Amino acid sequence: VPRDPAAFDLRASLRVLADVTSYTARGHSSHSRRWGAAETDVDMTRKVCVVTGGSRGIGQGVVCGLVARGATVVVACRDVAVGEAVHGTFAPGRVAVERLDVSSLAEVRVFARRIGERYGRLDVLVNNAAATFARPERSVDGLELAFATNVLGAFVLTRELMPLLRATSPARVVHLGSSAQYLRRLDVDALLDPPRPYVGELVYAHTKRAVAELSRRWAERLAEHGVVSNCVNPGLARTPGVRRDYPVYHRLTGRMLRTIDQGADTALWLAVSRAGARHTGGFWFDRERQPEHVVPWTRARPEETDRLWAVCERLAG
Ligand SMILES: NC(=O)c1ccc[n+]([C@@H]2O[C@H](COP(=O)([O-])OP(=O)(O)OC[C@H]3O[C@@H](n4cnc5c(N)ncnc54)[C@H](OP(=O)(O)O)[C@@H]3O)[C@@H](O)[C@H]2O)c1
């Protein structure tokens, strides 16, 4: 667990700001020159992994990488037909596509129970499913939908699966974060009820800040139990989600964006590599630890993160 991850490091921040163009495909190609292929050359046979939102985009890339290394993977998404069309013939018997809407507390609980009953172990949980919403909406539980989907769903899923992860340990949890978190400071009231006018991109950025804060808290709580928790900035990847939620941006930058495999690379590395088992509580980009803040005023008071944790626990029941 990093010593003081919320500490502000000017030099590291300037490096991140000077390097934002490396979020593109070119950045990945250039950074990947310093990696050894053997880092992810790992046999995952007999390992069981869950990837939320594994039916397309970055999640699909992570699923393919895990299956290619021999793992059994449960893909959790809302549209099972799409998931099966993507993965059905890819590795029969080793990919199971299961219906899950992470914004529904009841569905998350049922899904987690099913994983325990069917597989009896869990080596890797990748909390990848997330979305940007154009207007304020409510989940089936009456919660702000971006918060319910991007933050609470992953929190409850991690919590419900924790006994299984601990029983399987060493085990890993990987959260998909975003560089968008750099734009926001954690404010629990605004997270639960975003101010109007509703700006979907800023709400999304706020949920990603919350994901990173919770990932670090999971790391602190699980350090003794053989379960690591890390958060990933995947860079900017050409995915169906980006095309749908950011059409103009996608049209302008399309060719510069990362491929799905490039976007999935660091999440996969954290899920399978030896290094991924050694680190916990970090925010990662292209297999390197990144600062959690690029400007000092996005740092939250520890009490605010405590509050977020307590709110999630209360809502989780
Ligand atoms: N692409 C980028 O450049 C980028 C940059 C920074 C961070 N990220 C993060 O990376 C992750 C993946 O992004 P992406 O661009 O690959 O997204 P995407 O193309 O929209 O794919 C999202 C996946 O999540 C599933 N999903 C969406 N809502 C869900 C819900 N309520 N319950 C269960 N599954 C749900 C979708 O399947 P169904 O619709 O069938 O449920 C799909 O499989 C996200 O956490 C995103 O915030 C992406």
Coordinates of C-alpha atoms and ligand atoms in Angstrom, one line a residue:
V1 CA 0.0 0.0 0.0
P2 CA 1.5 3.4 -1.0
R3 CA 2.6 5.4 2.1
D4 CA 0.6 8.5 1.4
P5 CA -1.1 8.2 -1.9
A6 CA -3.1 11.4 -1.5
A7 CA 0.2 13.4 -1.1
F8 CA 0.8 15.9 -3.8
D9 CA 4.0 15.4 -5.8
L10 CA 4.7 18.4 -8.1
R11 CA 7.3 16.7 -10.1
A12 CA 5.2 13.6 -10.8
S13 CA 2.2 15.8 -11.6
L14 CA 4.1 17.8 -14.1
R15 CA 5.3 14.6 -15.7
V16 CA 1.7 13.4 -16.1
L17 CA 0.5 16.8 -17.5
A18 CA 3.4 16.9 -20.0
D19 CA 2.6 13.4 -21.1
V20 CA -1.2 13.5 -21.7
T21 CA -0.6 12.8 -25.5
S22 CA 0.7 9.4 -24.4
Y23 CA -2.9 8.4 -23.7
T24 CA -3.1 7.7 -27.4
A25 CA -2.0 4.6 -29.4
R26 CA 1.3 6.2 -30.0
G27 CA 1.9 6.5 -26.3
H28 CA 1.2 2.9 -25.8
S29 CA 3.6 1.8 -28.5
S30 CA 6.3 4.0 -27.1
H31 CA 5.8 2.9 -23.5
S32 CA 5.5 -0.8 -24.4
R33 CA 9.2 -0.7 -25.6
R34 CA 10.3 -0.9 -21.9
W35 CA 8.2 -4.0 -21.1
G36 CA 9.3 -7.6 -21.3
A37 CA 6.8 -9.9 -23.1
A38 CA 7.4 -12.4 -20.3
E39 CA 5.6 -10.2 -17.8
T40 CA 2.2 -11.3 -19.0
D41 CA 3.3 -14.7 -20.2
V42 CA 1.6 -16.4 -17.3
D43 CA -0.4 -19.7 -17.1
M44 CA -3.8 -18.9 -15.7
T45 CA -5.2 -22.4 -16.0
R46 CA -7.6 -23.3 -13.2
K47 CA -7.9 -19.6 -12.3
V48 CA -11.5 -18.2 -12.2
C49 CA -11.9 -14.6 -13.2
V50 CA -15.0 -12.3 -13.3
V51 CA -15.0 -9.3 -15.7
T52 CA -17.9 -6.9 -15.5
G53 CA -18.7 -5.3 -18.9
G54 CA -16.6 -8.0 -20.6
S55 CA -18.8 -8.1 -23.7
R56 CA -17.2 -5.3 -25.6
G57 CA -14.6 -2.5 -25.4
I58 CA -11.8 -2.7 -22.9
G59 CA -13.5 -5.5 -20.9
Q60 CA -13.6 -7.6 -24.0
G61 CA -9.9 -7.1 -24.4
V62 CA -9.3 -8.2 -20.8
V63 CA -11.5 -11.3 -21.2
C64 CA -9.6 -12.3 -24.4
G65 CA -6.3 -11.8 -22.6
L66 CA -7.3 -13.9 -19.6
V67 CA -8.8 -16.7 -21.7
A68 CA -5.7 -16.8 -24.0
R69 CA -3.7 -17.6 -20.8
G70 CA -6.0 -20.5 -19.8
A71 CA -8.3 -18.8 -17.3
T72 CA -12.0 -19.6 -16.9
V73 CA -13.8 -16.2 -17.2
V74 CA -17.3 -15.1 -16.3
V75 CA -18.4 -12.2 -18.4
A76 CA -21.0 -10.1 -16.6
C77 CA -23.1 -7.8 -18.8
R78 CA -26.7 -6.8 -19.4
D79 CA -27.0 -8.0 -23.0
V80 CA -26.1 -11.7 -22.8
A81 CA -26.8 -12.3 -26.5
V82 CA -24.1 -9.7 -27.4
G83 CA -21.6 -11.3 -24.9
E84 CA -22.3 -14.7 -26.3
A85 CA -21.9 -13.6 -29.9
V86 CA -18.5 -12.1 -29.0
H87 CA -17.1 -14.8 -26.9
G88 CA -19.3 -17.9 -27.6
T89 CA -17.1 -19.6 -30.1
F90 CA -13.9 -18.2 -28.8
A91 CA -13.2 -20.7 -26.0
P92 CA -16.1 -23.1 -25.5
G93 CA -16.5 -24.1 -21.8
R94 CA -14.1 -21.4 -20.6
V95 CA -16.2 -18.3 -21.0
A96 CA -19.6 -18.0 -19.4
V97 CA -21.7 -15.0 -20.1
E98 CA -24.0 -14.1 -17.3
R99 CA -26.7 -11.4 -17.1
L100 CA -25.8 -8.6 -14.6
D101 CA -26.9 -5.0 -14.4
V102 CA -24.3 -3.6 -11.9
S103 CA -26.6 -0.7 -11.1
S104 CA -29.1 -3.1 -9.5
L105 CA -28.2 -4.0 -5.9
A106 CA -30.4 -7.1 -6.0
E107 CA -28.9 -8.4 -9.3
V108 CA -25.4 -7.9 -7.9
R109 CA -26.1 -9.9 -4.8
V110 CA -27.7 -12.8 -6.8
F111 CA -24.8 -12.8 -9.3
A112 CA -22.2 -12.9 -6.5
R113 CA -24.0 -15.8 -4.8
R114 CA -24.1 -17.7 -8.2
I115 CA -20.3 -17.3 -8.6
G116 CA -19.7 -18.9 -5.2
E117 CA -22.1 -21.8 -5.9
R118 CA -20.9 -22.5 -9.4
Y119 CA -17.1 -22.0 -9.2
G120 CA -16.2 -22.1 -5.5
R121 CA -13.2 -19.8 -6.0
L122 CA -12.4 -16.4 -7.5
D123 CA -8.8 -15.4 -8.4
V124 CA -9.4 -12.1 -10.2
L125 CA -12.3 -9.6 -10.2
V126 CA -12.2 -6.9 -12.8
N127 CA -14.7 -4.1 -12.1
N128 CA -14.8 -2.6 -15.6
A129 CA -18.5 -1.9 -16.4
A130 CA -19.2 1.9 -16.4
A131 CA -20.9 4.5 -18.5
T132 CA -21.5 8.2 -19.0
F133 CA -25.1 9.4 -18.9
A134 CA -26.3 12.4 -20.9
R135 CA -29.0 13.3 -18.4
P136 CA -29.9 12.6 -14.8
E137 CA -31.5 9.2 -14.3
R138 CA -32.3 6.9 -11.4
S139 CA -31.4 3.3 -10.9
V140 CA -34.0 0.6 -10.1
D141 CA -33.1 1.3 -6.4
G142 CA -33.8 5.0 -6.9
L143 CA -30.1 6.1 -6.8
E144 CA -28.3 8.5 -9.1
L145 CA -27.6 6.2 -12.1
A146 CA -23.9 7.1 -12.8
F147 CA -23.1 6.6 -9.1
A148 CA -25.1 3.3 -9.0
T149 CA -23.4 2.0 -12.1
N150 CA -19.8 3.2 -11.9
V151 CA -19.3 3.3 -8.1
L152 CA -21.8 1.4 -5.9
G153 CA -22.3 -1.6 -8.2
A154 CA -18.5 -2.4 -8.1
F155 CA -18.4 -1.7 -4.4
V156 CA -21.2 -4.1 -3.6
L157 CA -19.9 -6.8 -6.0
T158 CA -16.4 -6.6 -4.4
R159 CA -17.9 -6.7 -0.9
E160 CA -20.2 -9.7 -1.8
L161 CA -17.4 -11.6 -3.4
M162 CA -14.8 -10.8 -0.7
P163 CA -15.3 -14.0 1.3
L164 CA -14.6 -16.0 -2.0
L165 CA -11.6 -13.8 -2.9
R166 CA -10.2 -14.2 0.6
A167 CA -10.8 -18.0 0.6
T168 CA -9.0 -18.2 -2.8
S169 CA -6.1 -15.8 -1.9
P170 CA -3.8 -14.7 -3.3
A171 CA -6.4 -12.9 -5.3
R172 CA -6.7 -9.6 -7.1
V173 CA -9.3 -6.8 -7.7
V174 CA -8.7 -4.5 -10.6
H175 CA -10.9 -1.3 -10.9
L176 CA -11.1 0.6 -14.2
G177 CA -10.5 4.2 -13.4
S178 CA -9.8 7.1 -15.7
S179 CA -7.6 10.1 -16.1
A180 CA -10.9 12.0 -15.9
Q181 CA -10.5 11.6 -12.1
Y182 CA -7.9 14.3 -12.2
L183 CA -10.7 16.8 -12.9
R184 CA -12.6 16.2 -9.7
R185 CA -12.3 16.3 -6.0
L186 CA -14.4 13.8 -4.0
D187 CA -17.6 15.4 -2.7
V188 CA -20.1 12.7 -1.5
D189 CA -23.2 14.9 -1.6
A190 CA -22.6 15.9 -5.2
L191 CA -21.8 12.3 -6.1
L192 CA -25.2 11.2 -4.8
D193 CA -27.1 14.1 -6.3
P194 CA -25.1 15.9 -9.0
P195 CA -25.7 19.7 -9.2
R196 CA -27.7 21.1 -12.1
P197 CA -27.2 21.7 -14.9
Y198 CA -26.2 18.0 -15.2
V199 CA -23.0 17.6 -17.1
G200 CA -22.6 13.9 -17.8
E201 CA -18.8 14.1 -18.5
L202 CA -18.1 15.8 -15.1
V203 CA -20.4 13.4 -13.3
Y204 CA -18.5 10.5 -14.9
A205 CA -15.2 12.1 -13.9
H206 CA -16.5 12.4 -10.3
T207 CA -17.5 8.7 -10.3
K208 CA -14.0 7.8 -11.4
R209 CA -12.5 9.8 -8.6
A210 CA -14.7 7.8 -6.2
V211 CA -13.6 4.5 -7.7
A212 CA -10.0 5.3 -7.1
E213 CA -10.6 6.4 -3.5
L214 CA -12.5 3.2 -2.8
S215 CA -9.9 1.0 -4.5
R216 CA -7.3 2.5 -2.1
R217 CA -9.5 1.8 0.8
W218 CA -10.0 -1.8 -0.3
A219 CA -6.3 -2.2 -0.5
E220 CA -5.8 -1.0 3.1
R221 CA -8.5 -3.3 4.4
L222 CA -7.4 -6.4 2.4
A223 CA -3.6 -6.1 2.8
E224 CA -3.6 -8.7 5.5
H225 CA -5.9 -11.1 3.6
G226 CA -3.8 -11.8 0.5
V227 CA -6.1 -9.7 -1.8
V228 CA -4.7 -6.8 -3.7
S229 CA -6.7 -3.9 -5.1
N230 CA -5.5 -1.5 -7.8
C231 CA -7.0 1.1 -10.1
V232 CA -6.1 1.6 -13.8
N233 CA -6.2 4.5 -16.2
P234 CA -6.5 2.7 -19.5
G235 CA -5.6 5.7 -21.6
L236 CA -8.0 6.6 -24.5
A237 CA -9.3 3.6 -26.4
R238 CA -11.5 3.3 -29.4
T239 CA -14.5 1.5 -27.9
P240 CA -18.2 1.3 -28.6
G241 CA -18.7 3.3 -25.3
V242 CA -16.5 6.2 -26.5
R243 CA -18.2 6.2 -29.9
R244 CA -21.7 6.3 -28.2
D245 CA -21.0 8.7 -25.4
Y246 CA -18.4 11.0 -27.0
P247 CA -19.3 11.0 -30.7
V248 CA -17.7 14.3 -31.7
Y249 CA -14.5 13.5 -29.8
H250 CA -14.5 10.0 -31.3
R251 CA -14.8 11.4 -34.8
L252 CA -12.0 13.9 -34.3
T253 CA -9.5 11.6 -32.6
G254 CA -10.7 8.1 -33.8
R255 CA -7.5 7.1 -35.5
M256 CA -5.2 8.3 -32.7
L257 CA -7.1 6.3 -30.0
R258 CA -5.8 3.0 -28.6
T259 CA -6.9 -0.3 -29.8
I260 CA -9.0 -2.4 -27.4
D261 CA -6.0 -4.6 -26.6
Q262 CA -3.8 -1.5 -25.8
G263 CA -6.6 -0.1 -23.6
A264 CA -6.9 -3.4 -21.8
D265 CA -3.1 -3.9 -21.4
T266 CA -2.5 -2.5 -17.9
A267 CA -5.6 -4.0 -16.4
L268 CA -4.6 -7.4 -17.8
W269 CA -1.0 -6.9 -16.6
L270 CA -2.3 -6.2 -13.0
A271 CA -4.6 -9.3 -13.3
V272 CA -2.0 -11.8 -14.4
S273 CA 1.6 -10.6 -13.8
R274 CA 3.8 -11.3 -10.8
A275 CA 4.2 -7.5 -10.4
G276 CA 0.4 -7.2 -10.2
A277 CA 0.4 -9.5 -7.1
R278 CA 3.1 -7.4 -5.4
H279 CA 1.4 -4.0 -5.5
T280 CA -1.8 -2.8 -4.0
G281 CA -3.5 0.6 -3.6
G282 CA -2.0 2.1 -6.7
F283 CA -3.3 4.1 -9.6
W284 CA -1.7 2.7 -12.8
F285 CA -1.1 3.8 -16.4
D286 CA 0.9 1.8 -18.9
R287 CA 2.2 -0.5 -16.1
E288 CA 3.6 2.4 -14.1
R289 CA 2.3 3.9 -10.8
Q290 CA 0.8 7.4 -11.4
P291 CA 0.1 10.2 -9.0
E292 CA -3.6 10.3 -7.9
H293 CA -3.7 14.1 -8.3
V294 CA -2.2 16.5 -10.8
V295 CA -3.4 19.6 -8.9
P296 CA -3.4 19.9 -5.1
W297 CA -7.0 21.0 -4.8
T298 CA -8.5 17.7 -5.9
R299 CA -7.2 16.0 -2.7
A300 CA -10.1 14.9 -0.5
R301 CA -10.0 15.1 3.3
P302 CA -9.7 11.5 4.6
E303 CA -13.1 12.0 6.4
E304 CA -14.7 12.5 3.0
T305 CA -13.4 9.1 1.8
D306 CA -14.5 7.6 5.1
R307 CA -18.0 9.1 4.4
L308 CA -18.0 7.6 0.9
W309 CA -17.2 4.2 2.3
A310 CA -19.8 4.5 5.0
V311 CA -22.5 5.6 2.5
C312 CA -21.6 2.6 0.2
E313 CA -21.8 0.2 3.1
R314 CA -25.1 1.6 4.2
L315 CA -26.6 1.4 0.7
A316 CA -25.1 -2.1 0.3
G317 CA -27.1 -3.2 3.4
Ligands
LIG1 N1 -12.5 3.8 -23.6 C1 -11.7 4.6 -23.0 O1 -11.0 5.4 -23.6 C2 -11.7 4.7 -21.5 C3 -11.0 5.7 -20.9 C4 -10.9 5.8 -19.5 C5 -11.6 4.9 -18.8 N2 -12.4 3.9 -19.4 C6 -13.1 3.0 -18.5 O2 -12.9 1.6 -19.0 C7 -14.1 0.9 -18.8 C8 -14.6 0.3 -20.1 O3 -14.9 1.3 -21.0 P1 -15.3 1.0 -22.5 O4 -15.0 2.3 -23.2 O5 -14.7 -0.2 -22.9 O6 -16.9 0.9 -22.3 P2 -18.0 0.3 -23.4 O7 -17.4 0.1 -24.7 O8 -19.2 1.1 -23.2 O9 -18.3 -1.1 -22.8 C9 -18.9 -1.2 -21.5 C10 -19.2 -2.6 -21.1 O10 -19.9 -2.5 -19.9 C11 -21.1 -3.2 -19.9 N3 -22.1 -2.4 -19.1 C12 -22.5 -1.1 -19.3 N4 -23.4 -0.8 -18.3 C13 -23.5 -1.9 -17.5 C14 -24.3 -2.2 -16.4 N5 -25.1 -1.3 -15.9 N6 -24.2 -3.5 -15.9 C15 -23.3 -4.4 -16.4 N7 -22.6 -4.2 -17.5 C16 -22.7 -2.9 -18.1 C17 -21.5 -3.2 -21.4 O11 -22.3 -4.3 -21.8 P3 -23.9 -4.2 -21.7 O12 -24.3 -2.9 -22.3 O13 -24.5 -5.4 -22.4 O14 -24.3 -4.3 -20.2 C18 -20.1 -3.4 -22.0 O15 -19.8 -4.7 -22.0 C19 -15.1 1.8 -18.1 O16 -14.9 1.7 -16.7 C20 -14.6 3.2 -18.5 O17 -15.0 4.2 -17.6 C21 -12.5 3.8 -20.7

